[in-house]
Coordinates of C-alpha atoms and ligand atoms in Angstrom, one line a residue:
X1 CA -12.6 18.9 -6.2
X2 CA -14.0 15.7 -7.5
X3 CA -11.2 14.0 -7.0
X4 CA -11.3 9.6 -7.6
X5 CA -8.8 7.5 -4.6
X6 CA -5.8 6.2 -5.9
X7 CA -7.1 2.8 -4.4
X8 CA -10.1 2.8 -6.3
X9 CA -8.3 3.4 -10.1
X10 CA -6.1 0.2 -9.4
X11 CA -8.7 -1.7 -8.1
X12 CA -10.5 -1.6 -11.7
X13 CA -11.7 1.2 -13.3
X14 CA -11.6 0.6 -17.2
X15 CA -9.1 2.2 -19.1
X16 CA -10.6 5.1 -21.5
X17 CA -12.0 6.7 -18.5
X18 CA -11.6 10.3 -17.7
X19 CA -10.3 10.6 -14.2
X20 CA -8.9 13.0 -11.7
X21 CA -6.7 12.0 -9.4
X22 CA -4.9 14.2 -6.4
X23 CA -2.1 13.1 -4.3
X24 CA 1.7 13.5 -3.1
X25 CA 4.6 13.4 -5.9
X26 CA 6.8 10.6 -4.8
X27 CA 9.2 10.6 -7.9
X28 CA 9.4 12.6 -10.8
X29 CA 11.4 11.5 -14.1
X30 CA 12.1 13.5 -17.0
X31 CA 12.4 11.2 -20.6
X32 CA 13.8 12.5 -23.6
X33 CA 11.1 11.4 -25.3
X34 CA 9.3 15.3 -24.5
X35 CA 7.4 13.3 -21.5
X36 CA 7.7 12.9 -17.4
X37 CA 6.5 10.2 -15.0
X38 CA 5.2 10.9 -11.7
X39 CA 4.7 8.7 -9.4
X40 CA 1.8 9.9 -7.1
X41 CA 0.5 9.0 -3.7
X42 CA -2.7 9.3 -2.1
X43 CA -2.5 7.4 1.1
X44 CA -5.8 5.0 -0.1
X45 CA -3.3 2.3 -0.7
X46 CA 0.3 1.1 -0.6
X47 CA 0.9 1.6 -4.3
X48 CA 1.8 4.7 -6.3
X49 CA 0.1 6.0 -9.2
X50 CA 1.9 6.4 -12.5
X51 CA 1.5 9.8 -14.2
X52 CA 2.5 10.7 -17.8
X53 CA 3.0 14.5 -18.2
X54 CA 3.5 15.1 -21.7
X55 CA 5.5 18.5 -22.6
X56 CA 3.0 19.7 -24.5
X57 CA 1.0 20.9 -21.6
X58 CA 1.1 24.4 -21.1
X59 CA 2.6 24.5 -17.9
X60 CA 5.1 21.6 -18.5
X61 CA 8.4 23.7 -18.3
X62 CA 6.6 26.3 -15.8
X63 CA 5.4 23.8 -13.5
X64 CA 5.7 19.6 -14.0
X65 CA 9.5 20.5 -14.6
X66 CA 9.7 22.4 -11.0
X67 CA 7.9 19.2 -9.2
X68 CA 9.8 17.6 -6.6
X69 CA 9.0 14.6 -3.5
X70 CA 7.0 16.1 -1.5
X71 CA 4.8 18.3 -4.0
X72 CA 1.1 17.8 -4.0
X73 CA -1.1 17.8 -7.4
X74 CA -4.3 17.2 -8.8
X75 CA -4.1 15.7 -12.5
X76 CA -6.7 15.2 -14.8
X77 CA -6.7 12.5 -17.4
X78 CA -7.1 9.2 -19.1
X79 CA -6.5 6.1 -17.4
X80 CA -4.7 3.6 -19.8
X81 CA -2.9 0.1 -19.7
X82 CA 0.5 0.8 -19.3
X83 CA 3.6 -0.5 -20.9
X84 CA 5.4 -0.4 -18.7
X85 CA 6.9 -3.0 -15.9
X86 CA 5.3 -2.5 -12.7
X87 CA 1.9 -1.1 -13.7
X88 CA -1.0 -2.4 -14.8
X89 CA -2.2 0.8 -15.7
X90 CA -1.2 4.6 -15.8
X91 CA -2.9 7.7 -16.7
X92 CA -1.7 10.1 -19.5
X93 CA -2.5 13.5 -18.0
X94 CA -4.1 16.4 -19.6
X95 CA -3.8 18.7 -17.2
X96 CA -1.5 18.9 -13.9
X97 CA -2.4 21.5 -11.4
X98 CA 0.2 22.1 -8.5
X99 CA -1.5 22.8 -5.6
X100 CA 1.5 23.0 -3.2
X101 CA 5.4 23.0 -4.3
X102 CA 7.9 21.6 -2.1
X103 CA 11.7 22.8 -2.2
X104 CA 13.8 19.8 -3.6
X105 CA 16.6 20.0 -1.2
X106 CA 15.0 20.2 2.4
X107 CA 12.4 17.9 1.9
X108 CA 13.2 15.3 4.9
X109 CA 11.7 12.2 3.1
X110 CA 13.6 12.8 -1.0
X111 CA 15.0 9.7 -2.5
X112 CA 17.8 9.3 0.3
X113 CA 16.2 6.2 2.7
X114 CA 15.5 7.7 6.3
X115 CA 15.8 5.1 9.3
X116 CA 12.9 4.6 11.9
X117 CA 14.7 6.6 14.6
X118 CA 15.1 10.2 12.5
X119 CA 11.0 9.6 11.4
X120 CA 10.1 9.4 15.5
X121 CA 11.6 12.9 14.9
X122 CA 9.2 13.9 12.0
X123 CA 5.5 12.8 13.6
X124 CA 3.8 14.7 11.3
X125 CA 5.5 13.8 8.3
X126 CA 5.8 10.2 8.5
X127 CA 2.4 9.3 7.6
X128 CA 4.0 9.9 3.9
X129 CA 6.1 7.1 3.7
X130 CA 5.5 3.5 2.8
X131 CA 6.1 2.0 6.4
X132 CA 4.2 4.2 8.1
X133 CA 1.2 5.0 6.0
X134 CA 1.0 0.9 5.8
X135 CA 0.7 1.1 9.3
X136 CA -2.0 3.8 9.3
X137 CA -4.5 1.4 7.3
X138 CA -3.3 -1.9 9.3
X139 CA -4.3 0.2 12.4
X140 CA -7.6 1.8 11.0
X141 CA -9.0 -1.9 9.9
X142 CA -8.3 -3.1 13.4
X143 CA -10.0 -0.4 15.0
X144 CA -12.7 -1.1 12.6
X145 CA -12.2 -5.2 12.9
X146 CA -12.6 -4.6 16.8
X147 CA -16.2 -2.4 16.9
X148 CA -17.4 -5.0 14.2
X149 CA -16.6 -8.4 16.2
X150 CA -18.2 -6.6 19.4
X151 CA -21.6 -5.2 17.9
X152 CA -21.9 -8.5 16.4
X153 CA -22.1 -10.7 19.4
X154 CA -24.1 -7.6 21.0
X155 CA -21.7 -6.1 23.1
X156 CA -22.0 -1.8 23.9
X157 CA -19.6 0.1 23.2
X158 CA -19.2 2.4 26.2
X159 CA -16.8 5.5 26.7
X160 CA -15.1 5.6 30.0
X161 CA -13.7 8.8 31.2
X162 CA -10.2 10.0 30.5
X163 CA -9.6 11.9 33.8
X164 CA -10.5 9.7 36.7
X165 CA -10.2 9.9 40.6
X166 CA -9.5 6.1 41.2
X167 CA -6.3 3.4 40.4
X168 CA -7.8 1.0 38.8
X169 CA -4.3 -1.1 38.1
X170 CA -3.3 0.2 42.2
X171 CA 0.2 1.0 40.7
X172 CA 0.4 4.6 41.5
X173 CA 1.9 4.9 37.8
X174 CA -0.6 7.6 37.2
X175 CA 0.1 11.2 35.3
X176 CA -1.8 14.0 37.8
X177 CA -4.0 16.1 36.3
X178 CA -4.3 19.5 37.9
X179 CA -5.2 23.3 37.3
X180 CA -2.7 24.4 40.4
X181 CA 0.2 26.6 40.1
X182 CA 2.7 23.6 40.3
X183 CA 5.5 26.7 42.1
X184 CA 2.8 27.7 44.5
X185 CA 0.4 25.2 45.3
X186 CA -2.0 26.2 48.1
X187 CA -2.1 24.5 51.0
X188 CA -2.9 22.7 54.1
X189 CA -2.2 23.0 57.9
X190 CA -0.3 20.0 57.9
X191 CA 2.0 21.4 54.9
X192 CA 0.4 19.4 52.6
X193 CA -1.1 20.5 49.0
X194 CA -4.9 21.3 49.6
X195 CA -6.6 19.5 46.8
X196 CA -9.7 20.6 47.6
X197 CA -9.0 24.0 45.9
X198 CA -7.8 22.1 42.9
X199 CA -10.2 22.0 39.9
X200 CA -11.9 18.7 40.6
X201 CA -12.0 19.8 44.5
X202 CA -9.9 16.4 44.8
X203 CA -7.1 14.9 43.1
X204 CA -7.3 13.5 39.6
X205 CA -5.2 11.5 37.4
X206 CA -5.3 10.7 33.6
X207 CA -7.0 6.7 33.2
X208 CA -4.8 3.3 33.3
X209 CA -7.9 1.5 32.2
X210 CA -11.6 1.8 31.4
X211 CA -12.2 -1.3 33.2
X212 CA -13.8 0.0 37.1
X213 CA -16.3 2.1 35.3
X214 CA -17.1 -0.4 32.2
X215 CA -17.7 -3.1 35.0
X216 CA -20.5 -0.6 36.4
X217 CA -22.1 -0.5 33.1
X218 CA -22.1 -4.4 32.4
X219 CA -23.6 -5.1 35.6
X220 CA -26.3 -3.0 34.3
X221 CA -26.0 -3.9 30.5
X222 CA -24.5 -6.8 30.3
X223 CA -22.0 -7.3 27.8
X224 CA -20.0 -4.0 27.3
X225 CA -16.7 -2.9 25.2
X226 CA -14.4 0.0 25.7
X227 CA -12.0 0.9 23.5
X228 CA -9.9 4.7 24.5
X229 CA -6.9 6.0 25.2
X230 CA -5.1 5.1 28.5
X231 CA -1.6 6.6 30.5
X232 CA 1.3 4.9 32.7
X233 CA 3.4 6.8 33.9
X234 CA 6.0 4.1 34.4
X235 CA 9.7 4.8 33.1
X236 CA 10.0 1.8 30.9
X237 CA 12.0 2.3 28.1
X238 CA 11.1 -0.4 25.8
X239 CA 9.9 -1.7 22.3
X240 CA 6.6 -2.7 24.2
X241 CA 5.8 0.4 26.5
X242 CA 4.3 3.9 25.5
X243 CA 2.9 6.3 27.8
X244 CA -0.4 6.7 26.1
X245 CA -1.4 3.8 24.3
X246 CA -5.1 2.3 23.2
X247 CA -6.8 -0.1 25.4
X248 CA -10.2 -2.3 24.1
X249 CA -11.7 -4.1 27.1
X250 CA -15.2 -5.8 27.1
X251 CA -16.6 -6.9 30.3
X252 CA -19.1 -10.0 30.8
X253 CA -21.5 -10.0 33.0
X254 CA -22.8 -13.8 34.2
X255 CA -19.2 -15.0 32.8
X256 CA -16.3 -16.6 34.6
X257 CA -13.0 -17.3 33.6
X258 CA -13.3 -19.9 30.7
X259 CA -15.7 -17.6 29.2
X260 CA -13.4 -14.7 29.3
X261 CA -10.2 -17.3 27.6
X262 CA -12.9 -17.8 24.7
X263 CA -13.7 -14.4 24.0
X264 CA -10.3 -13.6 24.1
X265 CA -9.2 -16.2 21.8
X266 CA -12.1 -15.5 19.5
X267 CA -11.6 -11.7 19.3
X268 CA -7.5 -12.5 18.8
X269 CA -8.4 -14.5 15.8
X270 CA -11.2 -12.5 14.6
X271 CA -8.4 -9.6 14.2
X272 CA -6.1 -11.9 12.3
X273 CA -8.5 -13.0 9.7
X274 CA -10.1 -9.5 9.2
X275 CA -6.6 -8.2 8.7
X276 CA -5.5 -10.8 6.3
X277 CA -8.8 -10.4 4.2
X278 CA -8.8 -6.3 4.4
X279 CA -5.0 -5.4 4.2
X280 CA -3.4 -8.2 1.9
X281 CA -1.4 -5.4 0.2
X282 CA -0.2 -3.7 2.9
X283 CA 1.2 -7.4 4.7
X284 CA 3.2 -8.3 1.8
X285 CA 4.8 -5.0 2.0
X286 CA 5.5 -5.8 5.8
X287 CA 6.1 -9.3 5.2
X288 CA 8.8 -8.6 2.1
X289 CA 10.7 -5.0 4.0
X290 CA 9.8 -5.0 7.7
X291 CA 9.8 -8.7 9.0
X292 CA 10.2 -11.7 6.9
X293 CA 7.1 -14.5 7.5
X294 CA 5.2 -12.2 9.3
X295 CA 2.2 -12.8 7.2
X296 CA 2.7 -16.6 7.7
X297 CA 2.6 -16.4 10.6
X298 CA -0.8 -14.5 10.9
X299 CA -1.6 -16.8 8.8
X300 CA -1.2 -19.8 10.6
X301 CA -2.5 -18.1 13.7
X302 CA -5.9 -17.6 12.3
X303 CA -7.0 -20.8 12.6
X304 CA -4.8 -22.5 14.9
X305 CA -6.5 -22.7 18.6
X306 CA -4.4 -21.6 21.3
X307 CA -2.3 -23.0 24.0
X308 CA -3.8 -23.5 27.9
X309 CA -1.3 -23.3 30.5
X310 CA -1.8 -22.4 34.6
X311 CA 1.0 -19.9 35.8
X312 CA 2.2 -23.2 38.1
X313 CA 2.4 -25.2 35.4
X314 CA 4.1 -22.6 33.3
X315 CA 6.9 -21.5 36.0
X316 CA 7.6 -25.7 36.2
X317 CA 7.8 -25.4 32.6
X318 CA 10.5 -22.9 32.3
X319 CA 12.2 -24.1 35.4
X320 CA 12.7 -27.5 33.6
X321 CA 13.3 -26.0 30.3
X322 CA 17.5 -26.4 30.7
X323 CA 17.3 -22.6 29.0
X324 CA 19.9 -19.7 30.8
X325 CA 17.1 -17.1 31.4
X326 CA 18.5 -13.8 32.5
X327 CA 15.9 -14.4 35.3
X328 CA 16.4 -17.4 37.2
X329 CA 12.1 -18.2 36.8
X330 CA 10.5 -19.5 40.2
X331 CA 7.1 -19.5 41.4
X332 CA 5.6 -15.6 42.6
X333 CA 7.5 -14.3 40.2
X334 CA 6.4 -11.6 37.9
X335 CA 6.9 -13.4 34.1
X336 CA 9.5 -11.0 32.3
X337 CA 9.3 -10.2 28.5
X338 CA 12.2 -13.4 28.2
X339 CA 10.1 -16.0 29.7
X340 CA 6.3 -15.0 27.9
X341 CA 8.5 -15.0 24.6
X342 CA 10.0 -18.7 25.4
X343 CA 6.1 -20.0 26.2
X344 CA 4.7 -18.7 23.2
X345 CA 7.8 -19.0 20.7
X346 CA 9.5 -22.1 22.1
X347 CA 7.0 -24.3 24.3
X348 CA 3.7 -24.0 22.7
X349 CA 4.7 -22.3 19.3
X350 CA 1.6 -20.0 18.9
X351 CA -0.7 -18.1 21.2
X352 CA -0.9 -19.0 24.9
X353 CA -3.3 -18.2 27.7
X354 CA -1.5 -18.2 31.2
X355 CA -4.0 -18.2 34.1
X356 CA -4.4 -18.3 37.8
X357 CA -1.0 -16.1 39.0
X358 CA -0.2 -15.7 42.3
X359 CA -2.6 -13.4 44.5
X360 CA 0.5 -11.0 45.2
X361 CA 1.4 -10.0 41.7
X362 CA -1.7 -9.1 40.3
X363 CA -4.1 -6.0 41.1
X364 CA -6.9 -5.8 43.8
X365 CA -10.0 -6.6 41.8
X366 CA -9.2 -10.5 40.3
X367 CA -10.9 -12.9 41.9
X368 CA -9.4 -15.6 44.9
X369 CA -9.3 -18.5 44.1
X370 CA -9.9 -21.4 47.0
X371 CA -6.2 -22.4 46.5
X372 CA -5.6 -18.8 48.8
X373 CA -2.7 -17.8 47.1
X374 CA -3.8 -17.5 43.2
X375 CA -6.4 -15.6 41.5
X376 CA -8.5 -16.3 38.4
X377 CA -6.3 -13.9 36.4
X378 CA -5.8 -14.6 32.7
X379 CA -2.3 -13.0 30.1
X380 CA -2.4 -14.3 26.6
X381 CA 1.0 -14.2 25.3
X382 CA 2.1 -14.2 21.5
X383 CA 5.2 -14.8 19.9
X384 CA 7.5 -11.7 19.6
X385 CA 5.2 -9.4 21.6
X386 CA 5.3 -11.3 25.0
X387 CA 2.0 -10.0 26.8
X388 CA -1.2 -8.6 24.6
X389 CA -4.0 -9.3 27.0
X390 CA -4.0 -9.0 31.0
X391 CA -7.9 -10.2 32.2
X392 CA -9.4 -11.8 35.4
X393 CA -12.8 -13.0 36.7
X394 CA -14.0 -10.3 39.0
X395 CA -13.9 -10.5 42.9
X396 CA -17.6 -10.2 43.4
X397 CA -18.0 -11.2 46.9
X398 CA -18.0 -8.0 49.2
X399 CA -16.3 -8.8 51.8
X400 CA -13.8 -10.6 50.2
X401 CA -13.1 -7.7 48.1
X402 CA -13.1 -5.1 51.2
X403 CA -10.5 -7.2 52.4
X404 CA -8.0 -7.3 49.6
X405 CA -8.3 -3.8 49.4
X406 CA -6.8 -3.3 52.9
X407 CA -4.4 -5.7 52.4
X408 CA -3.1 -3.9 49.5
X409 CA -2.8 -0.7 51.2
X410 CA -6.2 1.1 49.1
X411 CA -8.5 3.0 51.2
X412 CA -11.8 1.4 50.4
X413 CA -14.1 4.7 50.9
X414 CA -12.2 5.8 47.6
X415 CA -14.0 2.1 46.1
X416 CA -17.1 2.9 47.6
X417 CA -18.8 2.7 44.3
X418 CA -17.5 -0.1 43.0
X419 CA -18.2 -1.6 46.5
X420 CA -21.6 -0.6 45.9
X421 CA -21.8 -3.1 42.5
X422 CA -20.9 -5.9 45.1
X423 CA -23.9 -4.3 47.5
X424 CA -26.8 -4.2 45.2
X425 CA -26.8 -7.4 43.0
X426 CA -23.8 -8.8 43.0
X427 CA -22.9 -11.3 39.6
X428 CA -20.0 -13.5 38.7
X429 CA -18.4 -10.9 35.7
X430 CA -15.2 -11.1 34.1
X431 CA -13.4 -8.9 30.9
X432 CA -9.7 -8.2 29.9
X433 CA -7.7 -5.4 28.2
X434 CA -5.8 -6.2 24.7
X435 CA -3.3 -3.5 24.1
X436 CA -3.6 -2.2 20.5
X437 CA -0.5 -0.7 19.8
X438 CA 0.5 -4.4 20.9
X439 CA -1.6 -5.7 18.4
X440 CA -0.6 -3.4 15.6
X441 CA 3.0 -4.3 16.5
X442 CA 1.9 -8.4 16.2
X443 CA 0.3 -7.7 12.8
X444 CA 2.3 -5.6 11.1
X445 CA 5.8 -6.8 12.3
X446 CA 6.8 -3.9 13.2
X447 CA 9.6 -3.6 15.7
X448 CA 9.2 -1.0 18.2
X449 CA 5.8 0.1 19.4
X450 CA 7.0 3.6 19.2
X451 CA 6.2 3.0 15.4
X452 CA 2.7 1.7 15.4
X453 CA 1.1 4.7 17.1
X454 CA 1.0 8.0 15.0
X455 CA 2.0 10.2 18.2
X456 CA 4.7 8.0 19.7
X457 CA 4.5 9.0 24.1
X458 CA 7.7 7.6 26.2
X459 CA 9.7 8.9 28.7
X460 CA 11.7 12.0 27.5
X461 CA 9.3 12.1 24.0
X462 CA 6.6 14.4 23.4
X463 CA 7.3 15.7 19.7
Ligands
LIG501 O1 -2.5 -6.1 32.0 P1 -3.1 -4.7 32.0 O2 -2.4 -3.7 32.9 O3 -4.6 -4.8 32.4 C1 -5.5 -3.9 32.7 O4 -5.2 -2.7 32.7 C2 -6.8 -4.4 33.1 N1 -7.5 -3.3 33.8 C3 -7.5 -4.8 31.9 C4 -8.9 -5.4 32.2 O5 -9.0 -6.5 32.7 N2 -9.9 -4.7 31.7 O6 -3.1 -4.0 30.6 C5 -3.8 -4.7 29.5 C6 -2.9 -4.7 28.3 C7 -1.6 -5.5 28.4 O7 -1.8 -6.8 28.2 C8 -0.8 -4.8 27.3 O8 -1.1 -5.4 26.0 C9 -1.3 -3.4 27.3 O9 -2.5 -3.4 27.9 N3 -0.4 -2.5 28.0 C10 0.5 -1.7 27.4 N4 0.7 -1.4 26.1 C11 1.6 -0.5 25.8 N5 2.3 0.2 26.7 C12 2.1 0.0 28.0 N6 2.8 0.7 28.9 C13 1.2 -1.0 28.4 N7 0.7 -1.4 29.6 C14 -0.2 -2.4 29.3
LIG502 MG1 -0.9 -7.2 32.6

């Protein structure tokens, strides 16, 4: 079917020309002047198409008359200025073709207004509503926004594996991957299950992050990106956590802390203009139904450079603040959602970088720094969303590293590899991890992450 994009009549095209356009019915109304409207959806852009189906088509009463939300058609006609309020133009069909009806009471999303909650329950319907089809384009230009900022400065884009033998966050919140009978296991002397007859010969775990095995490839390329799927399998219930979500983490090579900040702050605000250039439409629908001033706000943090804090400074900073925090804030603690929100909403009023956290709440690899008890560890906290990026400088000095690794309990013959990196050719190398559903949540306003992914994963939901 040569078929023109919805986005591409209203973006233009002069009225008088023949088009045919195919999408979803959205509304249908009958006038008694022997016409009906339909208002049609592609999913190229926020707005409907307006449809006039005159009677005197042959299939008026037969078919247009039988179309309901839900219904997909492919209509040929002219495309004219429109009369009417809301649309600049319209097109006055000459034929409508029905390629699919859809029963007018069941259909889940008819006129009635469905809540967020009951579409989690409708995954693969979703994607047809205003909210969520928004959220589809936001998300595509941001994947595209992402590979764009990287290729330009000349970073790779490299694909780390999915199913990995190592824990690279050494949080044991990892979902096991495995081809045994889970009833009947085989196994050892000792009563323990025998992984060596499991498929990998050893056992194996869906990723946390990309970043051990992109941290191989820049100390061979240089400047590297991933960008894939990760899995925790922590219980956390909230409006920030999913089970899978998408991680993008470049890795430096030759690059310490302050270099990592400014890529981090460059990429952040990279994202916000290219989504305020690129999806314009689709913010002013988030900005007017989903969350007032959420486009200001991007738009102020386009430009605006972002707050420096150390985690010392930070914890004094909330200690002193005179606010009730639901946890009492002291130094070694683990920020909580309540106290990155009060940095970044309340203190600095835009983004923030925390860095140099104490050695014992933050993962094996971060560099220590001569202090003894911090490491060059980096979070960049936003308003609303609380943390978006977790990063570090990289421990490159072996023994160091050999050392923190007993100290936290990992075996380091299972790091032998990454040991190795440390071996031959050590360098000073440093990346972080922006979470995109994160992201997509910042942009778009939306209020639970569960929304901004199109197969929401959480404890206890797998639809
Ligand atoms: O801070 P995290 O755990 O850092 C890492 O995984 C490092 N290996 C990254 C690196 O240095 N290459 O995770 C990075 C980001 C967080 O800041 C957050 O935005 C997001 O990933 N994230 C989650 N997003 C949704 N659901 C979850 N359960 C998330 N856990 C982390
Ligand atoms: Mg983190």
């Amino acid at each position: 079917m040569k078929r023109i994009r919805i986005k591409t009549v209203l973006s233009g095209v002069e009225p008088g020309t023949r088009v045919t356009v195919a999408g979803w019915v959205r509304t249908r109304r009958d006038s008694k002047g022997g016409f009906s409207f339909l208002e049609i959806n592609d999913g190229s852009c926020l707005a409907n198409l307006q449809v006039i189906a005159p009677a005197e088509l042959d299939n008026y009463a037969g078919d247009v008359l039988k179309l309901h939300p839900g219904a997909s058609v492919a209509v040929e006609g002219t495309l004219e200025a429109s009369e009417g309020a809301g649309q600049a133009v319209e097109v006055r069909a000459r034929a409508v073709r029905v390629l699919g009806f859809a029963p007018p009471v069941e259909y889940p999303l008819g006129k009635q207004k469905v809540g967020f909650d009951r579409l989690r329950e409708l995954p693969h319907l979703r994607a047809r509503t205003n909210s969520f089809g928004a959220v589809a384009r936001v998300r595509h230009l941001l994947a595209n926004a992402t590979h764009r900022f990287f290729h330009e400065r000349g970073f790779l884009y490299v694909h780390t594996p999915i199913i990995t033998s190592s824990d690279c966050e050494g949080a044991g919140a990892m979902f096991q991957v495995t081809t045994l009978d889970p009833h009947t296991p085989p196994r050892r002397a000792d009563g323990a299950v025998d992984y060596e007859q499991d498929f990998f010969g050893r056992r194996a775990a869906l990723t946390v992050s990309g970043q051990l095995e992109g941290e191989t490839y820049a100390c061979a390329m240089g400047d590297i990106y991933t960008f894939g799927p990760t899995f925790r399998a922590e219980n956390s219930n909230t409006r920030r956590h999913l089970a899978e979500f998408w991680m993008i983490e470049p890795e430096m090579a030759f690059a310490d802390l302050d270099d990592d900040a400014e890529l981090a702050e460059a990429f952040l605000r990279h994202l916000f203009q290219a989504v305020l250039r690129d999806g314009a439409d689709d913010l002013r629908f988030f900005d007017r139904r989903v969350l007032p001033g959420v486009l200001a706000r991007l738009e102020r943090l386009a430009d605006a450079p972002f707050g420096r804090v150390t985690y010392t400074e930070a914890v004094r900073l909330l200690e002193t603040s005179g606010r009730a925090f639901e946890f009492a804030p002291c130094w070694g603690m683990d920020m909580q959602s309540e106290h990155e929100r009060f940095l970044a909403e309340e203190v600095f009023k835009g983004p923030v970088v925390v860095t140099d956290y104490p050695a014992a709440i933050k993962a094996f690899y971060m560099r220590r720094n001569d202090d003894g008890r911090t490491v060059a560890a980096m979070d960049v906290l936003l308003p609303e969303v609380g943390e978006i990026i977790g990063g570090s400088q990289r421990e490159e000095r072996m023994e160091v590293l050999e050392a923190t690794l007993r100290a936290s309990g990992l075996n380091p013959d299972e790091y032998a590899a990454y040991l190795d990196l440390r071996r031959y050719g050590s360098v000073p190398h440093a990346g972080f991890g922006l979470g995109f559903e994160r992201l997509v949540q910042f942009c778009t306003g939306m209020h639970n992450i569960r929304d901004v992914i199109p197969y929401p994963r959480a404890p206890r939901l797998c639809v």
